[in-house]
Each structure stands twice: as C-alpha cells, then as structure tokens.
XYZ file of C-alpha atoms in Angstrom:
714
model
C 120.576 81.098 114.310
C 119.227 84.627 114.119
C 118.057 85.709 117.544
C 116.077 88.836 118.246
C 116.566 90.027 121.830
C 113.139 91.659 121.865
C 111.538 88.295 121.217
C 110.193 86.612 124.266
C 107.768 84.303 122.752
C 103.275 82.243 119.864
C 100.295 80.085 119.435
C 97.862 80.231 116.570
C 94.239 80.070 115.769
C 92.866 78.729 112.642
C 92.051 79.700 109.014
C 89.970 80.410 105.992
C 88.656 77.834 103.605
C 90.534 77.069 100.383
C 89.999 79.666 97.674
C 89.187 82.494 100.065
C 91.134 85.718 99.581
C 92.373 88.418 101.791
C 91.640 92.028 100.718
C 93.982 94.606 102.200
C 92.803 98.211 102.032
C 94.958 98.674 103.972
C 94.231 95.912 106.521
C 92.116 92.855 107.148
C 91.551 90.325 109.973
C 92.599 86.728 109.245
C 89.931 84.095 109.667
C 89.894 80.494 110.787
C 92.749 78.109 109.902
C 92.433 74.555 108.476
C 94.545 71.469 108.705
C 95.758 69.941 105.488
C 93.063 67.336 105.834
C 90.500 70.176 105.474
C 89.376 70.212 109.097
C 88.639 73.575 110.613
C 91.073 74.324 113.429
C 89.828 77.182 115.559
C 91.263 78.720 118.640
C 91.663 81.830 120.766
C 93.605 84.188 118.462
C 93.440 87.554 116.777
C 95.393 88.047 113.599
C 95.516 91.077 111.373
C 97.374 91.688 108.143
C 98.094 95.240 106.921
C 100.433 97.189 104.699
C 101.849 100.670 104.286
C 103.934 102.361 101.674
C 107.021 100.641 103.024
C 106.058 97.538 105.044
C 103.917 94.415 105.108
C 102.831 93.680 108.711
C 101.262 90.914 110.625
C 99.781 91.749 114.100
C 98.864 88.827 116.318
C 97.501 88.166 119.777
C 97.520 84.433 120.476
C 96.068 82.778 123.602
C 96.572 79.421 125.258
C 94.396 78.043 128.145
C 95.326 79.368 131.602
C 98.104 77.374 133.178
C 99.448 76.162 129.803
C 102.913 77.297 128.712
C 104.285 77.693 125.217
C 106.590 74.784 124.274
C 109.588 76.430 122.642
C 112.540 75.067 120.762
C 115.614 76.604 119.169
C 119.356 76.732 119.678
C 122.218 78.775 118.248
C 123.654 77.549 114.942
C 120.673 75.435 114.043
C 117.804 77.381 112.427
C 115.859 74.171 111.810
C 115.676 73.481 115.548
C 112.839 76.038 115.977
C 110.568 73.457 114.276
C 111.099 71.060 117.241
C 108.520 73.030 119.248
C 105.691 75.429 118.722
C 106.279 77.634 115.731
C 104.346 80.271 113.774
C 105.203 80.496 110.053
C 104.614 83.246 107.552
C 105.339 82.709 103.817
C 104.887 85.513 101.292
C 105.422 85.246 97.547
C 105.469 88.660 95.833
C 104.046 89.106 92.376
C 106.442 88.899 89.414
C 109.141 86.754 91.145
C 108.272 83.431 89.431
C 107.215 81.583 92.571
C 109.988 82.872 94.898
C 108.697 83.025 98.519
C 110.119 84.356 101.738
C 109.706 82.086 104.807
C 109.647 83.172 108.454
C 109.411 80.597 111.246
C 109.058 82.161 114.721
C 109.627 80.299 117.929
C 108.589 81.219 121.508
C 112.244 80.722 122.354
C 113.092 83.954 120.627
C 114.831 82.263 117.749
C 113.586 82.650 114.167
C 114.108 80.675 110.962
C 114.293 82.793 107.827
C 114.877 81.660 104.216
C 114.372 82.697 100.657
C 112.517 79.557 99.477
C 114.813 77.029 101.211
C 117.946 79.127 101.166
C 118.730 80.069 104.755
C 121.472 82.439 103.734
C 118.809 85.136 103.175
C 118.580 87.591 105.990
C 115.844 90.144 106.671
C 116.317 93.384 108.529
C 117.092 92.797 112.181
C 114.154 94.828 113.501
C 111.327 92.995 111.692
C 109.986 91.287 114.766
C 108.706 92.543 118.086
C 107.307 90.092 120.580
C 106.244 89.615 124.223
C 104.392 87.142 126.414
C 101.898 88.281 129.016
C 100.663 85.344 131.018
C 98.898 83.042 128.607
C 98.905 85.561 125.734
C 101.552 86.060 123.078
C 101.575 89.446 121.332
C 103.835 89.846 118.325
C 104.252 92.046 115.307
C 106.193 90.928 112.224
C 106.822 93.989 110.011
C 108.849 93.319 106.858
C 110.135 96.065 104.559
C 109.125 95.465 100.946
C 112.815 96.082 100.137
C 113.707 92.883 102.107
C 111.395 91.020 99.741
C 113.034 92.503 96.654
C 109.698 94.089 95.846
C 108.200 97.530 95.349
C 105.150 98.500 97.320
C 102.176 96.679 95.642
C 99.839 98.641 93.374
C 96.090 98.612 93.938
C 94.677 95.366 92.681
C 98.132 93.567 92.693
C 97.868 89.983 93.884
C 100.537 88.224 95.995
C 100.431 84.700 97.440
C 100.625 84.082 101.150
C 100.382 81.401 103.820
C 100.118 81.686 107.590
C 100.638 78.514 109.644
C 100.789 77.482 113.236
C 102.128 74.367 114.798
C 100.776 73.889 118.311
C 102.130 71.377 120.804
C 99.903 70.138 123.560
C 100.411 67.361 126.105
C 97.315 65.441 124.985
C 97.303 65.854 121.184
C 100.950 66.319 120.315
C 101.698 68.504 117.296
C 98.843 70.075 115.367
C 99.597 72.113 112.321
C 96.977 74.250 110.645
C 97.264 77.057 108.127
C 95.297 79.866 106.568
C 95.452 78.240 103.166
C 95.004 74.640 104.275
C 98.044 73.807 102.152
C 99.515 70.357 102.307
C 102.955 71.587 101.259
C 104.081 74.950 102.721
C 106.817 75.174 100.025
C 104.334 75.028 97.152
C 103.269 78.620 96.314
C 100.374 77.328 94.159
C 98.689 76.181 97.405
C 98.923 79.559 99.110
C 96.015 82.060 99.495
C 95.670 85.238 97.463
C 96.317 88.636 99.058
C 94.743 91.480 97.045
C 96.158 94.929 97.802
C 94.262 98.204 97.737
C 90.801 96.643 97.230
C 87.825 96.422 99.603
C 86.343 93.049 100.307
C 83.290 92.331 98.167
C 79.936 91.255 99.552
C 80.301 87.742 100.910
C 83.725 88.392 102.428
C 83.016 91.194 104.890
C 82.420 88.834 107.796
C 84.816 86.038 108.664
C 84.451 82.779 110.544
C 87.023 82.754 113.383
C 86.197 79.511 115.173
C 84.209 76.328 114.469
C 84.325 73.457 116.869
C 82.498 70.516 118.331
C 81.759 70.670 122.075
C 80.095 67.534 123.350
C 77.053 67.252 121.016
C 76.898 70.911 120.037
C 78.498 72.842 117.163
C 80.001 76.218 118.153
C 80.722 79.090 115.739
C 82.269 82.503 116.215
C 82.266 85.245 113.524
C 83.908 88.695 113.540
C 83.621 91.819 111.405
C 85.519 95.129 111.581
C 82.725 96.842 109.710
C 79.338 95.938 111.084
C 77.683 96.042 114.478
C 74.125 95.220 115.758
C 73.293 93.496 112.506
C 70.462 90.846 112.403
C 71.836 87.691 110.836
C 70.644 84.293 109.584
C 73.164 81.413 110.054
C 72.774 78.417 107.780
C 74.732 75.232 108.358
C 75.144 72.673 105.501
C 76.590 69.159 105.943
C 77.249 66.902 102.874
C 75.558 69.559 100.728
C 72.275 69.474 102.748
C 70.824 72.262 104.848
C 70.926 70.862 108.397
C 70.350 73.747 110.670
C 69.544 77.494 110.872
C 69.727 80.118 113.596
C 68.653 83.771 113.796
C 71.135 85.968 115.711
C 72.391 89.489 116.114
C 76.036 90.575 115.630
C 77.023 92.816 118.501
C 80.168 94.884 118.622
C 81.542 93.069 115.626
C 81.179 89.538 117.093
C 78.607 86.738 116.713
C 78.703 83.551 118.715
C 76.211 80.840 117.848
C 75.615 77.140 118.530
C 73.668 74.379 116.804
C 72.844 70.827 117.817
C 74.597 68.066 115.784
C 72.269 67.546 112.796
C 72.670 63.747 112.591
C 70.499 61.124 114.247
C 73.170 58.430 114.024
C 76.530 60.094 114.796
C 79.341 58.896 112.504
C 82.424 57.375 113.997
C 85.517 59.567 114.043
C 85.490 61.153 110.662
C 85.339 64.483 108.821
C 81.946 65.924 107.800
C 82.233 68.207 104.713
C 80.436 71.330 105.908
C 79.604 74.893 104.815
C 78.613 77.888 106.937
C 76.602 80.631 105.341
C 75.811 83.958 106.995
C 73.268 86.320 105.534
C 71.616 89.644 106.442
C 68.340 88.438 107.940
C 66.488 91.462 106.520
C 67.829 91.637 102.968
C 69.208 88.125 102.321
C 72.582 89.693 101.379
C 75.388 87.089 101.523
C 77.905 88.112 104.118
C 80.038 84.990 104.627
C 80.315 81.603 102.959
C 83.023 79.304 104.424
C 83.675 75.655 103.679
C 85.624 73.189 105.743
C 85.358 69.856 107.552
C 83.880 69.326 111.008
C 85.985 66.676 112.784
C 83.783 64.068 114.483
C 85.726 62.717 117.456
C 85.479 59.308 119.071
C 84.773 60.864 122.439
C 81.023 60.739 122.055
C 81.120 57.190 123.432
C 84.252 55.602 124.875
C 84.668 52.043 126.142
C 87.473 50.763 128.378
C 88.288 47.752 126.117
C 87.767 46.180 122.761
C 88.128 42.557 123.859
C 86.569 41.499 127.197
C 87.643 38.217 128.777
C 87.272 36.267 132.004
C 88.442 38.480 134.850
C 86.769 41.586 133.502
C 83.722 42.326 135.579
C 82.018 44.906 133.427
C 81.965 46.995 130.256
C 82.828 50.437 131.437
C 81.925 53.441 129.347
C 81.396 57.175 129.217
C 79.601 59.399 126.736
C 79.278 63.100 125.795
C 75.579 63.126 124.964
C 73.472 65.707 126.788
C 70.047 65.403 128.313
C 68.318 62.093 129.111
C 70.459 59.268 127.696
C 69.656 55.551 127.373
C 72.504 53.045 126.941
C 71.742 49.588 125.551
C 73.800 46.507 124.767
C 72.845 44.649 121.561
C 73.919 41.203 120.223
C 74.777 40.602 116.603
C 71.063 40.073 115.752
C 70.288 43.517 117.094
C 68.448 42.124 120.026
C 68.673 44.227 123.228
C 70.582 42.116 125.828
C 71.008 44.675 128.607
C 70.349 48.261 129.523
C 72.721 50.250 131.610
C 71.575 52.178 134.707
C 75.000 53.721 135.430
C 78.340 53.837 133.707
C 78.907 50.088 133.249
C 77.205 46.852 132.172
C 78.013 43.612 133.992
C 79.764 40.958 131.912
C 78.458 38.036 133.900
C 76.312 35.732 131.808
C 77.247 37.145 128.424
C 78.095 34.422 125.916
C 81.222 34.937 123.818
C 80.686 36.960 120.611
C 80.189 40.341 119.055
C 78.140 43.049 120.797
C 77.255 46.664 120.138
C 76.958 49.289 122.898
C 74.656 52.200 121.996
C 74.004 55.522 123.731
C 71.021 57.643 122.611
C 69.255 60.866 123.576
C 66.268 62.448 121.919
C 68.428 63.825 119.006
C 71.457 61.608 118.546
C 72.600 58.000 118.709
C 76.180 56.716 118.910
C 77.442 53.154 119.025
C 80.712 51.108 119.453
C 81.384 47.452 118.756
C 83.061 45.105 121.296
C 83.869 41.429 121.658
C 83.472 39.080 124.598
C 86.024 36.228 124.437
C 85.687 32.819 126.105
C 89.337 32.951 127.263
C 92.464 35.082 127.220
C 94.329 34.620 123.856
C 97.368 32.400 124.537
C 98.999 31.510 121.204
C 102.228 30.080 122.620
C 105.657 29.967 120.943
C 106.144 29.823 117.251
C 108.020 26.927 115.654
C 111.782 27.313 115.855
C 114.199 26.949 112.931
C 111.995 28.574 110.326
C 113.430 31.255 108.021
C 111.875 33.962 105.845
C 111.422 33.625 102.140
C 109.427 35.512 99.446
C 106.980 33.670 97.206
C 104.200 34.964 94.928
C 104.362 38.440 96.363
C 103.993 37.316 99.929
C 106.405 37.090 102.820
C 106.658 33.522 103.978
C 107.892 31.820 107.081
C 108.748 28.089 106.887
C 107.403 28.073 103.370
C 103.921 29.402 104.364
C 102.581 32.957 104.024
C 102.955 34.869 107.294
C 101.185 37.943 108.466
C 103.426 40.053 110.699
C 102.066 42.279 113.399
C 104.182 44.247 115.863
C 104.939 47.584 117.534
C 107.815 49.915 116.803
C 110.146 50.678 119.686
C 108.480 52.744 122.386
C 109.468 54.029 125.825
C 106.718 52.151 127.673
C 104.258 49.355 126.771
C 101.006 48.267 128.385
C 99.823 45.150 126.469
C 96.877 43.311 127.965
C 97.760 39.849 126.626
C 101.051 38.066 126.670
C 101.180 36.630 123.070
C 100.288 39.822 121.295
C 102.860 40.098 118.518
C 104.762 37.839 116.149
C 107.306 40.513 115.130
C 110.141 41.349 117.437
C 110.738 45.095 117.099
C 109.479 46.365 120.436
C 110.131 43.608 122.995
C 106.937 43.559 125.097
C 104.389 40.686 124.684
C 106.251 39.148 121.723
C 105.794 35.420 121.066
C 108.793 33.163 121.370
C 110.631 32.603 118.032
C 108.957 35.640 116.534
C 110.361 37.248 113.350
C 113.204 39.590 114.301
C 113.315 43.006 112.628
C 117.020 43.832 112.588
C 118.403 47.198 111.557
C 122.101 47.766 111.024
C 123.487 51.243 111.879
C 122.895 53.644 109.001
C 124.286 56.990 108.096
C 124.565 59.890 110.504
C 121.665 62.345 110.228
C 122.791 65.997 109.865
C 120.723 69.236 109.571
C 123.493 71.678 108.557
C 124.462 72.774 105.999
C 121.539 70.765 104.697
C 119.376 67.870 105.833
C 120.910 64.552 104.892
C 122.144 61.172 106.097
C 125.920 60.894 105.623
C 127.643 57.752 104.377
C 131.262 56.947 103.399
C 132.106 56.901 99.677
C 132.108 54.023 97.267
C 131.562 50.487 98.473
C 132.653 51.130 102.101
C 129.172 51.008 103.603
C 127.764 48.042 101.576
C 130.922 46.001 102.194
C 130.805 46.806 105.965
C 127.135 45.542 106.029
C 128.086 42.476 104.053
C 130.733 41.551 106.566
C 128.259 42.072 109.436
C 125.653 39.829 107.875
C 127.958 36.926 106.993
C 128.119 35.959 110.632
C 124.359 35.200 110.678
C 124.329 32.949 107.610
C 124.298 29.704 109.552
C 121.545 30.794 112.001
C 118.123 29.222 111.298
C 116.309 32.339 112.646
C 113.471 34.274 111.010
C 115.166 37.637 110.604
C 114.105 40.595 108.414
C 117.002 43.006 107.811
C 116.008 46.565 107.220
C 118.501 48.376 104.986
C 117.222 51.867 105.785
C 114.509 53.634 107.786
C 112.917 56.687 106.153
C 115.075 56.056 103.147
C 113.582 59.053 101.338
C 115.654 61.448 103.525
C 118.332 63.051 101.314
C 121.750 61.441 101.208
C 125.251 62.742 101.169
C 128.663 61.121 100.798
C 131.667 62.389 102.789
C 134.721 62.123 100.553
C 138.410 61.681 101.693
C 138.947 65.381 102.495
C 135.723 65.641 104.509
C 133.638 67.347 101.857
C 129.894 66.568 101.820
C 128.660 65.649 98.370
C 124.893 65.183 97.817
C 124.136 61.754 96.358
C 121.157 59.988 94.822
C 119.547 57.987 97.641
C 117.718 55.751 95.169
C 120.888 54.649 93.419
C 122.835 54.365 96.715
C 120.244 52.114 98.336
C 119.935 49.914 95.263
C 123.652 49.458 95.190
C 123.571 48.464 98.934
C 120.784 46.011 98.298
C 122.420 44.477 95.210
C 125.774 44.048 97.065
C 124.084 42.399 100.116
C 122.033 39.985 97.864
C 125.315 38.882 96.232
C 126.878 38.246 99.614
C 123.897 36.725 101.538
C 121.356 35.926 98.798
C 119.092 33.943 101.201
C 118.629 36.935 103.470
C 115.398 39.013 103.218
C 115.782 42.792 103.190
C 113.372 45.622 103.698
C 113.390 49.345 103.207
C 111.063 51.781 105.010
C 109.793 55.059 103.593
C 106.999 57.508 104.469
C 107.045 59.340 101.149
C 104.691 57.641 98.759
C 106.044 59.542 95.768
C 109.243 57.519 96.217
C 107.670 54.019 96.123
C 108.796 53.347 92.524
C 112.317 54.523 93.486
C 112.871 52.210 96.428
C 110.678 49.164 95.693
C 113.458 47.706 93.486
C 116.037 48.147 96.332
C 114.457 45.640 98.780
C 112.635 42.325 99.071
C 109.956 43.778 101.344
C 108.678 47.386 101.227
C 107.721 49.041 104.461
C 105.527 52.011 103.740
C 103.636 54.756 105.629
C 101.377 57.586 104.366
C 100.945 60.843 106.216
C 97.587 61.151 104.486
C 96.325 57.945 106.207
C 98.737 55.986 108.287
C 99.763 58.942 110.377
C 96.741 61.161 109.836
C 94.466 62.061 112.762
C 91.625 60.567 110.714
C 93.136 57.462 109.139
C 90.224 56.005 107.220
C 89.172 58.606 104.566
C 92.314 58.153 102.447
C 93.369 54.692 103.447
C 91.843 52.624 100.638
C 93.192 55.091 98.089
C 96.716 54.980 99.557
C 96.748 51.104 99.745
C 95.770 50.963 96.061
C 98.674 53.275 95.291
C 101.092 50.907 97.029
C 99.865 48.001 94.932
C 100.130 50.023 91.754
C 103.567 51.554 92.342
C 105.294 48.688 94.128
C 103.887 45.918 91.861
C 101.931 42.800 92.663
C 105.091 40.765 93.408
C 106.439 43.002 96.191
C 105.539 42.105 99.769
C 104.343 45.124 101.724
C 104.343 45.867 105.400
C 101.965 48.764 105.881
C 102.719 51.097 108.817
C 99.913 52.504 110.965
C 100.223 55.360 113.489
C 99.639 54.406 117.094
C 101.184 57.490 118.794
C 101.639 59.280 115.472
C 100.473 62.011 114.969
C 99.778 62.137 118.733
C 98.745 59.983 121.708
C 95.071 60.848 121.608
C 93.885 60.569 117.980
C 94.127 56.911 117.091
C 91.161 54.641 117.934
C 90.802 50.888 117.976
C 88.288 50.872 115.095
C 90.798 52.503 112.757
C 93.541 49.995 113.532
C 91.288 46.980 113.141
C 89.824 48.235 109.871
C 93.351 48.967 108.513
C 94.580 45.466 109.446
C 91.670 43.865 107.560
C 92.125 46.106 104.614
C 95.812 45.198 104.531
C 94.909 41.548 104.387
C 92.426 42.230 101.589
C 95.229 43.959 99.564
C 97.528 40.961 100.046
C 100.004 42.851 102.285
C 102.287 40.874 104.601
C 101.721 42.736 107.891
C 101.528 45.951 109.846
C 103.852 47.789 112.122
C 102.264 50.193 114.633
C 104.323 53.389 115.029
C 104.579 53.900 118.832
C 107.434 56.353 118.877
C 107.728 59.918 120.132
C 106.842 58.946 123.677
C 104.436 56.174 124.440
C 100.763 55.284 124.489
C 99.545 55.698 128.050
C 97.722 52.920 129.903
C 94.608 55.198 129.996
C 94.154 54.369 126.266
C 93.059 50.942 127.422
C 90.643 50.262 124.521
C 93.314 50.832 121.938
C 95.805 48.787 123.990
C 93.151 46.023 124.122
C 92.823 46.025 120.318
C 96.604 46.101 119.776
C 97.015 43.192 122.193
C 94.306 40.934 120.649
C 94.202 41.609 116.916
C 97.102 39.276 116.214
C 95.239 36.281 117.757
C 92.110 37.252 115.792
C 94.064 37.204 112.486
C 95.891 33.993 113.365
C 92.577 32.216 113.769
C 91.958 32.314 109.981
C 94.978 33.677 108.149
C 96.577 30.384 107.102
C 93.350 29.113 105.508
C 92.738 32.581 103.957
C 96.199 32.901 102.400
C 95.989 29.355 100.939
C 92.454 29.774 99.680
C 91.367 30.412 96.140
C 89.443 33.629 95.418
C 85.868 33.283 94.279
C 83.766 35.921 92.619
C 81.330 37.914 94.871
C 79.828 41.302 94.343
C 80.446 43.658 97.273
C 78.137 46.701 97.541
C 79.357 50.188 98.366
C 80.525 51.545 100.841
C 82.129 48.159 101.548
C 85.251 46.496 100.215
C 85.561 42.780 100.434
C 86.804 39.484 99.098
C 85.959 35.802 99.461
C 88.109 32.720 99.211
C 87.366 28.932 99.185
C 89.622 27.088 101.564
C 91.162 23.663 101.096
C 88.396 22.172 103.341
C 85.719 23.698 101.133
C 84.738 26.425 103.618
C 84.162 29.882 102.234
C 85.728 32.845 104.023
C 84.392 36.296 103.281
C 85.921 39.500 104.612
C 83.913 42.748 104.285
C 85.044 46.111 105.614
C 82.679 49.114 106.014
C 84.600 52.140 104.592
C 81.940 54.465 105.937
C 81.986 56.111 109.384
C 78.271 55.420 109.582
C 76.291 52.334 110.527
C 75.432 50.602 107.307
C 73.574 47.393 106.323
C 75.370 44.702 104.282
C 74.083 42.103 101.966
C 75.622 39.920 99.319
C 74.772 36.928 97.152
C 76.716 34.285 99.147
C 74.427 31.888 100.982
C 74.737 32.207 104.730
C 75.379 35.920 104.919
C 72.551 37.527 106.940
C 70.433 39.915 104.934
C 70.943 43.522 105.917
C 73.609 42.580 108.384
C 74.382 45.773 110.411
C 78.016 47.101 110.496
C 79.109 49.856 112.820
C 81.348 52.566 111.342
C 84.599 51.367 109.813
C 83.866 47.809 111.057
C 85.276 44.699 109.324
C 83.676 41.334 109.633
C 84.777 37.798 108.796
C 82.102 35.296 107.672
C 82.718 31.617 107.791
C 80.314 30.027 105.310
C 79.615 26.515 104.253
C 80.926 25.762 100.759
C 78.079 23.409 100.014
C-alpha cells in the first residue's frame, strides 16, 4: 500500500450529464455527478480541474452533514482494501496512448490505490496528494505531473478522456457510487468524459448544474458559474420531453438556487423520471446550460407500516411528505371511498378481507399505495417429508410437481412477521418444516493479492473431494439443492505443487466439477450462482439450476426499469430448459432502497417467465425491523404464491392480448378455471382491460402492481 503521511482524509458531490465536456483554459469547475442508472446525485462539494505546463490538478472541498464522519478503509499491503470504505476515484486517459488510463483511488484513511489500467505496479510521484480534514469538510489536491502519465503537456484543442467518481457510505443508504461521466464501467475509457485543453467553454456550457434533488414534494436546483454575476435567468424544467415548469431568477455572486413544485398530478411510484434542465439569459434567450439526467422518485412520499394486515393489527399507520392541506382516503378495489383519515392512521375494524388502496392528495399532487387485509394469519404448516428435487421441462420439481422456491439469504438478524414465510432453508428464520435445503460445500479461498481470484487445488482434487462429501447423502430422502459455487464469475486460480498460483478458466473448471459430481451422484440437483449476466452462457451448462442476479435490476436502487429486459436475457442465454432462481436485493444495494412493491412485482414477473423461485439477498448487515412494510411483504408473499401456483404450473396457456405497459399470461387449469396474471410495468397508476370475460373494464392498477384474476372458464 502506498501511504502519504500528509493525507488525513473525502466525500463527493455529483456530476455532469453524459456527453458534456470539460473545457480547461486553464481551469473549470466540475458539475453534478450521476449514478450509472442515470440519476443525478448532488451534494455539498466543490471540485475544480486545472492544468499548468507541468501538472494536471484536481482541487476539491467535500462536505458531509455535521456530526457525520468519513468511513475510511485501507491497510498496508492491500491496495484494494481502500474500496471497502469511502473512496474518491480519478481516472485519466491521455491522448495517443490507445486507451491506457491511470487510476487513483483515494481513501480518507490516508491510503491510496494507484494503477496503470489494472496494473498496480505503476507508481506516481510521492508528492502528488495533499489532504486534510477540517470538521465535516475534506480538502484535498491531487496534482499529477504529466511525466507520470507518460505524456507531454497537452496542446490547445487536445482531447483527453477522464472520469471522476465518488463512493459514499452512509448508515441509512449504504454505498452510493456516482461519477462525472455516469459510466457503468470505470475501466472502459469509451465511457469517460472529454477534457478539452486550452479552449474556452462555448455558449451553453458556461454555467453548470451543481445539485438537483427532491425534497419532499419540491425539486431543488443549484447552479454555479465562475464567469457571470447578477444575471437575470430563465429556468426551464422538462420531464419526459415535456416542458413542466419555469422560473425567473437572478444569479448572484456566481450562484443560483431555485425550486419548483413536482410537475405531476399523480406521483409515480419509486422510479426515475427522465429530465432536462435548461438555463437561458432571460433578456436575450442565450442558452447558458442544458443538462440531462434522471430525477429519482422515492417511495417516501407515502409510507405504510405493512403490506398485509391481519387480525391483531388495529390500524393502517402511515406517513406522507406532501405539503399543505392533505386528504387521505382508503379505497376498495372498485375505487369506492371506504374511509377518510383524520390523523396518521385508519382503523382496521370492520374492513372485509381484500385489496385496498390508500391515497394522499393535496392541491397539486396525489400519491397512493396498495395494501391487503387478510382474514387470518398465513399458516401453511409443514411440507411433506421424503420428497426429493428433480428437474423436468425446464422447471425445478419437488415430489414430481413444479415447486416455486422463496427464501432469504443468510443475514445477521431477521424480523419476519409470519411463521411459515419461506420454503427454502438458507436463512433459518420462519422456514417451513421439511423445506428445501440450500447446501453449499466449502469453495476455494478468496485472495486479493497478487490478483483477485478464488484458489483451488490442481487437477481432480477438488471435484473428487466434493464427490466423497456428497456420497454420504445419497440415501437421504431430503429435498436438497447443492450449490457448486457462489459468484462463480470471480476469476479462478490453481495452486500447483510448488505453491505457484496459475490463473485458470473458471468456466471449464466449474463444468468439470459439475460433470464429475453428476457421474458420482447423478440424482443430485446442483446450482451455480452468478451476478455477471455476460457469463450466463458460460455457466448455464455447468449446473442443473442457474441462480442469477443483475446489478442493473436485482441489486439496483430502482429495480423495475430494467427488470423485464434482464429476465428476458436470462431466458435467451440460459435456454428454455434451464430452471432459474432469480435473485432480488433486499439489503443490496442498501437497507433503505428496496420497497415491497418492487419485490412483489419481481416475484410475479419471475412466475410469468417460468422461473423456479427467488432468493432475497439480505447480506451486508440486516434489514431493520423499522422496514416493517417490506418485512410484511417478505413474510407473506410465499403464502400468496402457494394459493395458486400448483394450478398455475399445471395449467395450459391460452392466448390473450395484454396491452402496454402490462405484461401478462393466462392459463386454463385442470378444473377449467382461467388464471390470469397481469403486471403493471409502469410506476404510474394505469387502467387495465383485456378480452377475457370477467376482467373488470378499466381495472385500476397502482404503480408496479401485479394482479391475479380467477375467471370462470365457461
């Protein structure tokens, strides 16, 4: 590890939209950052990039809320360890070096990661970094000689590629990474921003957006400019391509702060709203700033304490972030107002079991959430003993019948609200008796130096060791799913007889393990888990059941926008005959992002795609009991699925036209009943109609809501 004694501690702001450029003549402030999902990520920070005849320099003042401390990581001998905490990254790719980039990762601990591309043997000059922390501010200067970058001072008009990125760690949201370029891959130079040396910024780039955020039901914006003061401005806000709000304002001392009300009557459920901010000279109409990004709509506008309400719950408790005079109403499925709230709760007494919608509204905005009142606590009881797992027609089966698995990954603490919540034994809380056991033999040791890899012994040592371990279970009539590897996409190395580490092909290695095990215990069902979708085709042949997660949906803060696309990719790449268990993030990416509506929609979409279950990732800590609505959904969704899954899986598909933005499917069961599942892929409330008799015309769906219709087949 390279440690700089002058380093005491960083936090980062935000970014510019994709395609924006930085003009250095000789300096420029750096604007708002963006997450790789496109969401603006503002914050309290001041960043400036500048250059001289000898150095490229980044000056930063980064601020965290009073009382918060920087969460640092880093230890001697392990450069990668800095990425275990907060880190500021700077990547620069000089012109004429065929995509070579130089990577700096700075930790508040005083340690720094440096590499030429991924080669950590590269060392910059020892005096490139100065840093200090004053209370809740981190001041640092990274000044890199051009000679360290194997480059001459850039000529006027020369274009380099650059990325600035910040990973923030907060107690409520976990790790949030945002960058200047909005890149999804910080090692892909083609995703970086352009830096143009020796040129002034043209019109339309002289003012920069520094912050854009949602505060309750208001949009807040902050702009800065090093060139202009006391300038009359016109702010225009566009959402989904439509002009939704304007504001006249004056920039004073190089800063403009403005706010606008949310321009939507019906507020969408947690989602991203494609937006554009345009700033013009109010007198001349001259374009001064045009910045595109995504406004994240949070679920905090209206929060309920549960998803399923049962006997023993006295009231529906809620809170909202709407301002002004607010009316809260409870509707039944026919959109009839059942009750109106006078405080922060609605009594449950007298409500018949069924689906309800709670709605809060002021003069500008309306927001709603769905809930269910159950006639009793779900008590499914033990599963039948002596049943084993098999695979048939692309489905995982138990006792010869298709089974839909639902369970949590291992977690430090669990707070389930019902006792029979899961039929997969992975985490142990609230699991039904005789549940399917997810077993995982010890794998290779994970190393980070001299490179990241899992280390295994050579040849057939590991497969034969596993074969011997599994033979002892052959006579047990227990439903057990054996996982060969978790995150199998991690690079693999073999340690030979003299201790030398030799990189190996993980695809070939895992396929050999699987083939050896199937010869030894052919009746055993094996899975492999990956969270790298590009490797689906590599690892699908090395297992009976594929466990898959996508960072673009499963583990994203906004799960739904890419979920349907990602599920289609699994079917395409794994093939129709491969059972799939689709992972969903519970505490990944953090403890605060996931909401009940996302999980329920994802489960129903998984069923529509013919998957064999879901595992909810609950690692990296635990989901606190205060997230009671999500815990309610996690505790009750298995019982909801069990109420129809056997008939659904055995049914025969019938043709039905499903209108956008819905996805759906209908089957005719053995009894002649028709089951129709429809899922609203939109974050907005939408009406649904279809040609099947018995489906209410213009049936109202809340954002991301699935519904099951039971229809007469006559």
